[in-house]
Short mmCIF file of C-alpha atoms in Angstrom, two decimals:
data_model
loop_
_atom_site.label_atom_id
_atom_site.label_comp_id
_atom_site.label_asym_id
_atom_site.label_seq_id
_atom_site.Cartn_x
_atom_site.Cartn_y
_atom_site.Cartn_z
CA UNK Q 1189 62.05 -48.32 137.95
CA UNK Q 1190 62.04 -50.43 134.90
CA UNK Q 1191 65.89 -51.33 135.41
CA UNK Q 1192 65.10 -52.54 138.60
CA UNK Q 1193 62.43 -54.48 137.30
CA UNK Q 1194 63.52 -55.70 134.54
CA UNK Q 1195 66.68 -56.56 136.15
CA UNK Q 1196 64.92 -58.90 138.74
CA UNK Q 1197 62.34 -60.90 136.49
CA UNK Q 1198 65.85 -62.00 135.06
CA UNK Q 1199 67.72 -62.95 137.90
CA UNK Q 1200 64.66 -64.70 140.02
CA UNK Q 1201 63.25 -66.54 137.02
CA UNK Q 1202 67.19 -68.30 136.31
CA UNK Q 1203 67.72 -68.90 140.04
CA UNK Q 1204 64.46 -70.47 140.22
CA UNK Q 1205 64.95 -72.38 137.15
CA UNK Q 1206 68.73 -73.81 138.65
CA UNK Q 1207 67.07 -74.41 142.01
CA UNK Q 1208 64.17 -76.60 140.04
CA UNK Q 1209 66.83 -77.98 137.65
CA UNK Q 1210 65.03 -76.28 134.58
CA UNK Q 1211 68.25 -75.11 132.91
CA UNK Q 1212 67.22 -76.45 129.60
CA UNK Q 1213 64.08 -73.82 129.45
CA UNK Q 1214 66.37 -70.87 130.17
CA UNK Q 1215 68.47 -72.04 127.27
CA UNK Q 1216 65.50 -72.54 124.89
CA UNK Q 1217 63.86 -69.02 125.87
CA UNK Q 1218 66.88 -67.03 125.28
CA UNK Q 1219 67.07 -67.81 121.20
CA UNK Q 1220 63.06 -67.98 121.58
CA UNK Q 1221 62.75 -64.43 122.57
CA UNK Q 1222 65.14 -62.71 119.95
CA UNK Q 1223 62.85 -64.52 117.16
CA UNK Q 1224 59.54 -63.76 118.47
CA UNK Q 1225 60.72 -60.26 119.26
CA UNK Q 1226 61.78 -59.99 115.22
CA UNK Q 1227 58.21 -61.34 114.07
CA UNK Q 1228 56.50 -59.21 116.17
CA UNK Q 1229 58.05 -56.04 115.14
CA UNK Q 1230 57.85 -57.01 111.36
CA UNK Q 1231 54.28 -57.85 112.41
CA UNK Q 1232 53.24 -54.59 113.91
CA UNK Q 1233 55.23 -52.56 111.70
CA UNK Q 1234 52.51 -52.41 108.60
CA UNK Q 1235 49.47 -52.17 110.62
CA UNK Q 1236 51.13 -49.30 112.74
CA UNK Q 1237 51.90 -47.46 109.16
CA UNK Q 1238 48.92 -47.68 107.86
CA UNK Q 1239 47.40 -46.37 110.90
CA UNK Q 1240 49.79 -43.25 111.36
CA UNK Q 1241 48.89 -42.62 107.64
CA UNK Q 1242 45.13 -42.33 108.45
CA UNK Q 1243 45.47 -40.42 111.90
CA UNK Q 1244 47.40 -37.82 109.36
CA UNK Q 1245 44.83 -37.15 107.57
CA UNK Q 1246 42.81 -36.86 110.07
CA UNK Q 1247 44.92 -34.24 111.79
CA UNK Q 1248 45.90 -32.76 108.21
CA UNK Q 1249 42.19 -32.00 107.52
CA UNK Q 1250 41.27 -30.77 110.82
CA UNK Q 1251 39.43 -33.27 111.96
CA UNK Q 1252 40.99 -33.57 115.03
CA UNK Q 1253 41.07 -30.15 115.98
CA UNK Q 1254 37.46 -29.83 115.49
CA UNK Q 1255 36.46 -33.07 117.56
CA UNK Q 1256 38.79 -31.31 120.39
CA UNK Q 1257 36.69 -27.81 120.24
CA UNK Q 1258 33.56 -30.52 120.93
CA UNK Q 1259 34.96 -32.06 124.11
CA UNK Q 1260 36.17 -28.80 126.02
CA UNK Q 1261 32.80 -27.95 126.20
CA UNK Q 1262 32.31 -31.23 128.19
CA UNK Q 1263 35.72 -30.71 130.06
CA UNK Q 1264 34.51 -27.98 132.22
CA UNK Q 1265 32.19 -30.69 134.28
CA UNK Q 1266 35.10 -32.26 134.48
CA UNK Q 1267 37.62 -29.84 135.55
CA UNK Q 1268 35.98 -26.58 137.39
CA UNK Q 1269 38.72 -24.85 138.21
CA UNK Q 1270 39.73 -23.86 135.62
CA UNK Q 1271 38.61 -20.83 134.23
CA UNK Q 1272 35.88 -20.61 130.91
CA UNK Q 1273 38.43 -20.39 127.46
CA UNK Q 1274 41.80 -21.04 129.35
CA UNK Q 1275 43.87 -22.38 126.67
CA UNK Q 1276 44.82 -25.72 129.19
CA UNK Q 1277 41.13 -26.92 128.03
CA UNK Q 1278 41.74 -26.79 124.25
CA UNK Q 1279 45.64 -28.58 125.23
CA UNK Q 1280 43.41 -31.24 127.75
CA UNK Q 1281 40.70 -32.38 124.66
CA UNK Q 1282 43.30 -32.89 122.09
CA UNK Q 1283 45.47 -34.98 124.49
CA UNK Q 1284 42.50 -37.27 124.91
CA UNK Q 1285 41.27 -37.10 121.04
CA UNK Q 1286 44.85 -38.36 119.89
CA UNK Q 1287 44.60 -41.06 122.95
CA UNK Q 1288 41.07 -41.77 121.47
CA UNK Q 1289 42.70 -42.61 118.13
CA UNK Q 1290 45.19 -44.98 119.67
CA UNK Q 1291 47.80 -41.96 119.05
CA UNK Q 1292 50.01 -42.32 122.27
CA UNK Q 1293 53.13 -40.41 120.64
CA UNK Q 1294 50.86 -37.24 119.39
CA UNK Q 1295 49.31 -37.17 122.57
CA UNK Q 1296 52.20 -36.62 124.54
CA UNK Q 1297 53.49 -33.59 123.42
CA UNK Q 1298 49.43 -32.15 123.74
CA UNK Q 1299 49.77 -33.47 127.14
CA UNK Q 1300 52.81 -31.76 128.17
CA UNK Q 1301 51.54 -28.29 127.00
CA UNK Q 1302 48.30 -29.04 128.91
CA UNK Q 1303 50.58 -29.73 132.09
CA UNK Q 1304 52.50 -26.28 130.96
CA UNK Q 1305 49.27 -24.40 130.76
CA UNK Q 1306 47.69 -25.73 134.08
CA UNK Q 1307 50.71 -24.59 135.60
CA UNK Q 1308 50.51 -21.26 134.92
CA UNK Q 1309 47.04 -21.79 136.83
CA UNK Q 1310 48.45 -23.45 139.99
CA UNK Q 1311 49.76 -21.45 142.91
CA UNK Q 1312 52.23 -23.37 144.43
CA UNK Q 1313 54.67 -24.12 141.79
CA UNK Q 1314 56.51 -27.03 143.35
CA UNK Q 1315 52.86 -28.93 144.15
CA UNK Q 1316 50.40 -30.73 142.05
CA UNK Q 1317 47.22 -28.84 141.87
CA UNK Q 1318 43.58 -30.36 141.59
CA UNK Q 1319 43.60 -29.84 138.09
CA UNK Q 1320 46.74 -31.48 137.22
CA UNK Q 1321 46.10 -34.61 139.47
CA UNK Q 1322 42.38 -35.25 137.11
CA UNK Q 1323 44.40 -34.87 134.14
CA UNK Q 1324 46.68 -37.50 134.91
CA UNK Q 1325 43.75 -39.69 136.19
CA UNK Q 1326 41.81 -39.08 132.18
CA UNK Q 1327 45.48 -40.28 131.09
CA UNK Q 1328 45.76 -43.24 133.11
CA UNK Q 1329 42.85 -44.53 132.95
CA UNK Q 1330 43.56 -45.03 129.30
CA UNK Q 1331 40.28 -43.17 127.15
CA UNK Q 1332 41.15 -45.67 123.84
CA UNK Q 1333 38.35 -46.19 121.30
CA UNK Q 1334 40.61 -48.21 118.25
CA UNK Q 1335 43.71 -49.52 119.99
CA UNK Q 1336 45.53 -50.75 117.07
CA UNK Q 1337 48.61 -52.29 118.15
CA UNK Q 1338 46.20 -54.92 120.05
CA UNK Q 1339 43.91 -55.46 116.96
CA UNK Q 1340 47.07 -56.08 115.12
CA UNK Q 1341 48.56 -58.53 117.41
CA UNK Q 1342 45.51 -60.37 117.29
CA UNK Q 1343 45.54 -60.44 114.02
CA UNK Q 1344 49.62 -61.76 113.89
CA UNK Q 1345 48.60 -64.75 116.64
CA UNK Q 1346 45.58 -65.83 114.52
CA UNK Q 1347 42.52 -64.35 116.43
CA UNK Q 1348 39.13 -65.65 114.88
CA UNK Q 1349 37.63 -62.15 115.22
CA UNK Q 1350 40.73 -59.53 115.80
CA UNK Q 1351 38.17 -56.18 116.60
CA UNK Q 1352 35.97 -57.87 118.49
CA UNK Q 1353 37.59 -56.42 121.52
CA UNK Q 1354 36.80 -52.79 119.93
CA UNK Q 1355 33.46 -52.37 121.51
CA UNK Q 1356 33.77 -53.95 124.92
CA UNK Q 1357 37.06 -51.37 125.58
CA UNK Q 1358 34.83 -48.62 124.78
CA UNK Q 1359 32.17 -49.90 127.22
CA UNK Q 1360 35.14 -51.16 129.95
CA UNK Q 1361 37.17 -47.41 129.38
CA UNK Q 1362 34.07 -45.52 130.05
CA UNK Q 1363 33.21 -46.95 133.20
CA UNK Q 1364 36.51 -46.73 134.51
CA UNK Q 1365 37.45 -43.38 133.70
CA UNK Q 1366 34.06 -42.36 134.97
CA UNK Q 1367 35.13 -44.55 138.42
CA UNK Q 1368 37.95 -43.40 138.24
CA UNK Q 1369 36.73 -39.32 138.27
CA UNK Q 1370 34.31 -40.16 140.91
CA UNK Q 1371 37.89 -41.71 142.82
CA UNK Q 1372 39.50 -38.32 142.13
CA UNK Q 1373 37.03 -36.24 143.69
CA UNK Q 1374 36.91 -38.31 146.82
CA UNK Q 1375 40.54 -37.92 147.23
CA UNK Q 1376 40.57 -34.46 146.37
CA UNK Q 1377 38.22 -33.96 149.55
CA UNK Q 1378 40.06 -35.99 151.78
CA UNK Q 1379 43.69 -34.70 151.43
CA UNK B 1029 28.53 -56.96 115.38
CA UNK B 1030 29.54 -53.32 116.35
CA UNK B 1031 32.94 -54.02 116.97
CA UNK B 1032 33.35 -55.08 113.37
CA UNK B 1033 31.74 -51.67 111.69
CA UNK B 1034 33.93 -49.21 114.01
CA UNK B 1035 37.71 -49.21 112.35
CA UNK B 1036 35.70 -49.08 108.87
CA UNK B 1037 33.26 -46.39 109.59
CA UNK B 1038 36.29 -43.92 111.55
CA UNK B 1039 38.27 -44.83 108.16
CA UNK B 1040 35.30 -43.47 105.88
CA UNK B 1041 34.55 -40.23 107.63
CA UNK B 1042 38.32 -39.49 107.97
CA UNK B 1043 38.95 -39.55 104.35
CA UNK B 1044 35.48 -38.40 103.30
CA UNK B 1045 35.52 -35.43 105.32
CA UNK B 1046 39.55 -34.56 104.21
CA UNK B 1047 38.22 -35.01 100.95
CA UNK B 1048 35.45 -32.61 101.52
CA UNK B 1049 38.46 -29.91 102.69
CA UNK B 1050 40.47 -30.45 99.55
CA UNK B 1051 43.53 -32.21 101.53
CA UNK B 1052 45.54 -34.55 99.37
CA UNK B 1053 44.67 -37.51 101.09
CA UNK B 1054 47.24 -40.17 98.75
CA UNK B 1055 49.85 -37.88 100.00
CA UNK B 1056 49.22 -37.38 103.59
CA UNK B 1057 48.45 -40.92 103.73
CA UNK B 1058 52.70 -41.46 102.96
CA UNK B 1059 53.51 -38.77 105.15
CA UNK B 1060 51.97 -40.22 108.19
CA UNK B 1061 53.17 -43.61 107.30
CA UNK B 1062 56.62 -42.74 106.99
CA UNK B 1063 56.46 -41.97 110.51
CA UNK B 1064 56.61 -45.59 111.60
CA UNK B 1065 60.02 -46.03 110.80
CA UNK B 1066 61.24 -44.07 113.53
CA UNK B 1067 58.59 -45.51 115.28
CA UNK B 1068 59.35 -49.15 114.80
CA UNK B 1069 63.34 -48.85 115.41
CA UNK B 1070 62.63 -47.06 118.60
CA UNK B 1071 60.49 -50.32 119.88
CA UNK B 1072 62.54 -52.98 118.64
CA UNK B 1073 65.11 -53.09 121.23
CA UNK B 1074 62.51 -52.45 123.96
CA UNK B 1075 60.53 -55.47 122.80
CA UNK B 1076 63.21 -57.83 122.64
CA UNK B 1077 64.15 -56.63 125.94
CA UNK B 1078 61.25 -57.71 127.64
CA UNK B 1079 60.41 -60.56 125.66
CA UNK B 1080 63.79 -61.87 126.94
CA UNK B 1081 63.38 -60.86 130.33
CA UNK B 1082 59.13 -62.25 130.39
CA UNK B 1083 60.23 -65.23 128.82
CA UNK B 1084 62.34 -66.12 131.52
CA UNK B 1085 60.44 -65.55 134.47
CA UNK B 1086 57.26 -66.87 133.34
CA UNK B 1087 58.68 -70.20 131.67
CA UNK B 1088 60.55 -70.66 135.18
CA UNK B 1089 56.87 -71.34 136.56
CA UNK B 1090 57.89 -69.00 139.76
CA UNK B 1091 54.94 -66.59 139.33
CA UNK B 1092 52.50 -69.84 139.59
CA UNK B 1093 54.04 -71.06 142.17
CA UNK B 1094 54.24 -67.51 144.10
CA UNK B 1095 51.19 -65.86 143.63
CA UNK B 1096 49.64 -68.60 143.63
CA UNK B 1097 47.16 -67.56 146.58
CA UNK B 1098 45.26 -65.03 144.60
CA UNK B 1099 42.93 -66.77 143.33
CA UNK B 1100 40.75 -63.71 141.94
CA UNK B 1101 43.48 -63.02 139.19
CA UNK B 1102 44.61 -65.10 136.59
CA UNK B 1103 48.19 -66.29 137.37
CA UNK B 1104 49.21 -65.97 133.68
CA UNK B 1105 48.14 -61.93 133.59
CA UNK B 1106 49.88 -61.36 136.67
CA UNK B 1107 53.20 -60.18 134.52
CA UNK B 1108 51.16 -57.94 132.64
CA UNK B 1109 49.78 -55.87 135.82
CA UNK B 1110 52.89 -55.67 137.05
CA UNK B 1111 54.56 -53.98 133.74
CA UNK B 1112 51.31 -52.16 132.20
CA UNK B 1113 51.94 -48.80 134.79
CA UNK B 1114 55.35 -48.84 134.17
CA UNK B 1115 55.95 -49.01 130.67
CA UNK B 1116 54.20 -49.25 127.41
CA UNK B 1117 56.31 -51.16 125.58
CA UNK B 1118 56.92 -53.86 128.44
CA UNK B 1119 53.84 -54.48 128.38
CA UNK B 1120 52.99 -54.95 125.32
CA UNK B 1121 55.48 -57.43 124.61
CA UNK B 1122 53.91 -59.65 128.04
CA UNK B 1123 51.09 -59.27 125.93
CA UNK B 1124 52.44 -61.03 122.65
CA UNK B 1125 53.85 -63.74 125.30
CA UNK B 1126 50.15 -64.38 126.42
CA UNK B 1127 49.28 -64.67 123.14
CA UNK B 1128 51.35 -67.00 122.01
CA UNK B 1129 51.23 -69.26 124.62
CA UNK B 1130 47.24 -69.01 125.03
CA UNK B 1131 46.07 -67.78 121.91
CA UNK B 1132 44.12 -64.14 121.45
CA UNK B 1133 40.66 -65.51 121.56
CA UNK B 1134 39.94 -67.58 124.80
CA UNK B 1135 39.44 -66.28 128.35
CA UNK B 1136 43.21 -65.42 128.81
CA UNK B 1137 43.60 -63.91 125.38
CA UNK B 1138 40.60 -61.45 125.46
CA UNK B 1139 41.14 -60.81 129.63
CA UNK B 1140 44.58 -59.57 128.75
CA UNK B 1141 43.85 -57.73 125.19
CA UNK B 1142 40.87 -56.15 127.50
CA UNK B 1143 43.37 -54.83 130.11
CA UNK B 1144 45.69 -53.92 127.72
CA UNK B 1145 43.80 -51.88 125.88
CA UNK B 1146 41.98 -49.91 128.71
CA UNK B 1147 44.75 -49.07 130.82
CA UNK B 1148 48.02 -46.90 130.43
CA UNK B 1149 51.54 -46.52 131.83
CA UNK B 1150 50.38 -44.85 134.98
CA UNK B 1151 54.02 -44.10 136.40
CA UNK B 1152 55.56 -43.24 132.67
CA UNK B 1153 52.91 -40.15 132.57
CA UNK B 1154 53.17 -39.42 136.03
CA UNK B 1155 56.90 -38.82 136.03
CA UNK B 1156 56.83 -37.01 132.61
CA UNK B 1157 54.18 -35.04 133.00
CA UNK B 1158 55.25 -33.70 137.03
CA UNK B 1159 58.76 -33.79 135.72
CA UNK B 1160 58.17 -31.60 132.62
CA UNK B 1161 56.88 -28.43 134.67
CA UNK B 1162 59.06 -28.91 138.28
CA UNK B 1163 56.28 -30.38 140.15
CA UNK B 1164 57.88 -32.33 143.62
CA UNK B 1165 55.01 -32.78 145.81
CA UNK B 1166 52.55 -34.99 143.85
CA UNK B 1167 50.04 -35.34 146.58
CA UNK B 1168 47.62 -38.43 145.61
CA UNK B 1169 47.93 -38.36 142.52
CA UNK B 1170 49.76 -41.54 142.03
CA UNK B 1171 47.09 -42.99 144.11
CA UNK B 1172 44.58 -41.72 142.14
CA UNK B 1173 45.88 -42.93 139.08
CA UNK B 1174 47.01 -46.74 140.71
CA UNK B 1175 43.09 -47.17 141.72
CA UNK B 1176 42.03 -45.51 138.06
CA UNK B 1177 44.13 -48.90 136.79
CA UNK B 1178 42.82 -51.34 139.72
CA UNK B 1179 39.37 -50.19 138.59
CA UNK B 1180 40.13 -51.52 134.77
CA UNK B 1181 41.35 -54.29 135.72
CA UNK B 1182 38.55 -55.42 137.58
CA UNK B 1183 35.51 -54.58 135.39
CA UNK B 1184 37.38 -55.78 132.49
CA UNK B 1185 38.48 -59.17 134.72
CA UNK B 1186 33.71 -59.21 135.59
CA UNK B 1187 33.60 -58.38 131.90
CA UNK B 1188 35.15 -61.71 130.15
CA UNK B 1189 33.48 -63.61 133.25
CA UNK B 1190 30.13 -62.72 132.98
CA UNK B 1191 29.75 -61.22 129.19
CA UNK B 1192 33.31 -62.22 127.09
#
């Protein structure tokens, strides 16, 4: 998928530029990009350290595990078929802690093992069950309370006020997650 | 504002309450920031990737002149809800594009940092997840999780309008 993509918003945007005799931007962009891709890595590079240091703490002193043992009881609302203590539920709320946190690499492997576990739940192997499909819908809709990279490219391009976008994401990923449940049920019905 | 007291306050109660279970905070503080090595060589090629490949297409002034018509979006973020299902990384460098050429702080800025930050790679998940555990028929769920980003986008697109 992203070959294809990526493959196109090449070749359109030079065609287009030779059919609008724009050569001369194509030329500029290409040494543009390879130095803005350099500053931006140096850029994020700090911020992103200093952030993985404090998330491992935070999972070091247990933190993490012990905000996860809060949200399962919250998850069965959420997710009724699955039975009271199954193990996916403890899997599910630290997948969307470490999202929480701006964590997207420790909340993968939580993610797969909640996929594993809800497996073992679903009765046709080879089809996605109910459970599963919500899941995905929590991930997607992106539950982020401090996403860092952002703050820090604000910061790089000179933002008066980089976390001012904190709050407002909290407010904006609530309500759509919460749409975004109510979405899931309604398809849930209908197929 | 709130914003401003969040990042502080999470920072406090992490190390207060690691201090309050005897972890060595200095040192777990290194571990977890040695992690971004691996972390930062891993995106490097992906960002200049995309950079190179954004770069292009936007500064070729196609996307203005072809999706022109939708008036309800923002010509400028229409790169960035294109990539944001498909891949993290992609996105994110559409995003330092946006920034650069309109600055972080002004309706563009914020609308994109806003969508960014409350939306995820619907069809990265969705193939790793399904693919991880064998699962072939994935009913609705990529509908589900398509409208779950459409929703985002559109409160956060009614959010810098009407509140910023």
């Amino acid at each position: 998928m992203v070959n294809k993509i990526w493959g196109f918003f090449i070749i359109i945007g030079i065609i287009f530029c030779l059919f609008t005799d724009n050569v001369d931007v194509i030329n500029n962009e290409i040494l543009n990009s390879c130095k803005t891709a350099l500053d931006m890595t140096f850029k994020i590079f700090p911020v992103m350290a200093l952030w993985l240091g404090i998330a491992k703490i935070a999972e070091v002193s247990g933190l993490l595990k012990k905000l996860s043992l809060k949200l399962s009881g919250i998850l069965k609302f959420i997710f009724p078929e699955i039975p009271k203590g199954h193990q996916s539920l403890s899997y599910i709320s630290s997948n969307i802690i470490a999202n929480m946190f701006g964590l997207g690499n420790a909340a993968t492997p939580f993610g797969l093992k909640a996929m594993q576990s809800l497996q073992e739940l679903n009765t046709k192997k080879d089809t996605a069950s109910r459970s599963m499909i919500t899941f995905l819908v929590l991930n997607t809709s992106g539950v982020t309370i401090i996403p860092t990279t952002i703050i820090s490219l604000r910061m790089m391009y000179g933002s008066v006020d980089p976390t001012s976008i904190v709050f407002p994401c909290i407010i904006i990923t609530f309500t759509s997650t919460f749409i975004g449940l109510i979405i899931d049920r309604i398809l849930a019905r209908l197929s | 504002m709130i914003s401003s007291l969040i990042i502080p306050l999470v920072v406090l109660f992490v190390i207060i309450y690691a201090i309050i279970k005897k972890v060595p905070v200095y040192d777990t503080f290194i571990e977890g920031a040695k992690e971004s090595f691996d972390m930062i060589l891993k995106l490097f090629p992906c960002l200049l990737a995309m950079i190179f490949a954004v770069n292009i297409l936007t500064k070729s002034n196609i996307v203005a002149n072809l999706f022109g018509f939708i008036s309800f979006v923002p010509n400028e973020i229409i790169p960035l809800i294109i990539m944001r299902p498909i891949s993290g990384t992609s996105s994110l460098a559409i995003l330092t594009t946006i920034y650069e050429s309109f600055g972080p702080d002004g309706f563009i800025g914020t609308l994109a940092s806003y969508i960014q930050g409350t939306t995820d790679t619907t069809f990265y998940i969705l193939t790793l997840y399904f693919g991880s555990v064998g699962i072939k028929k994935i009913r609705y769920s990529l509908w589900a999780g398509l409208l779950a980003d459409l929703v985002s986008i559109t409160i956060s697109i009614l959010f810098v309008s009407f509140v910023l």
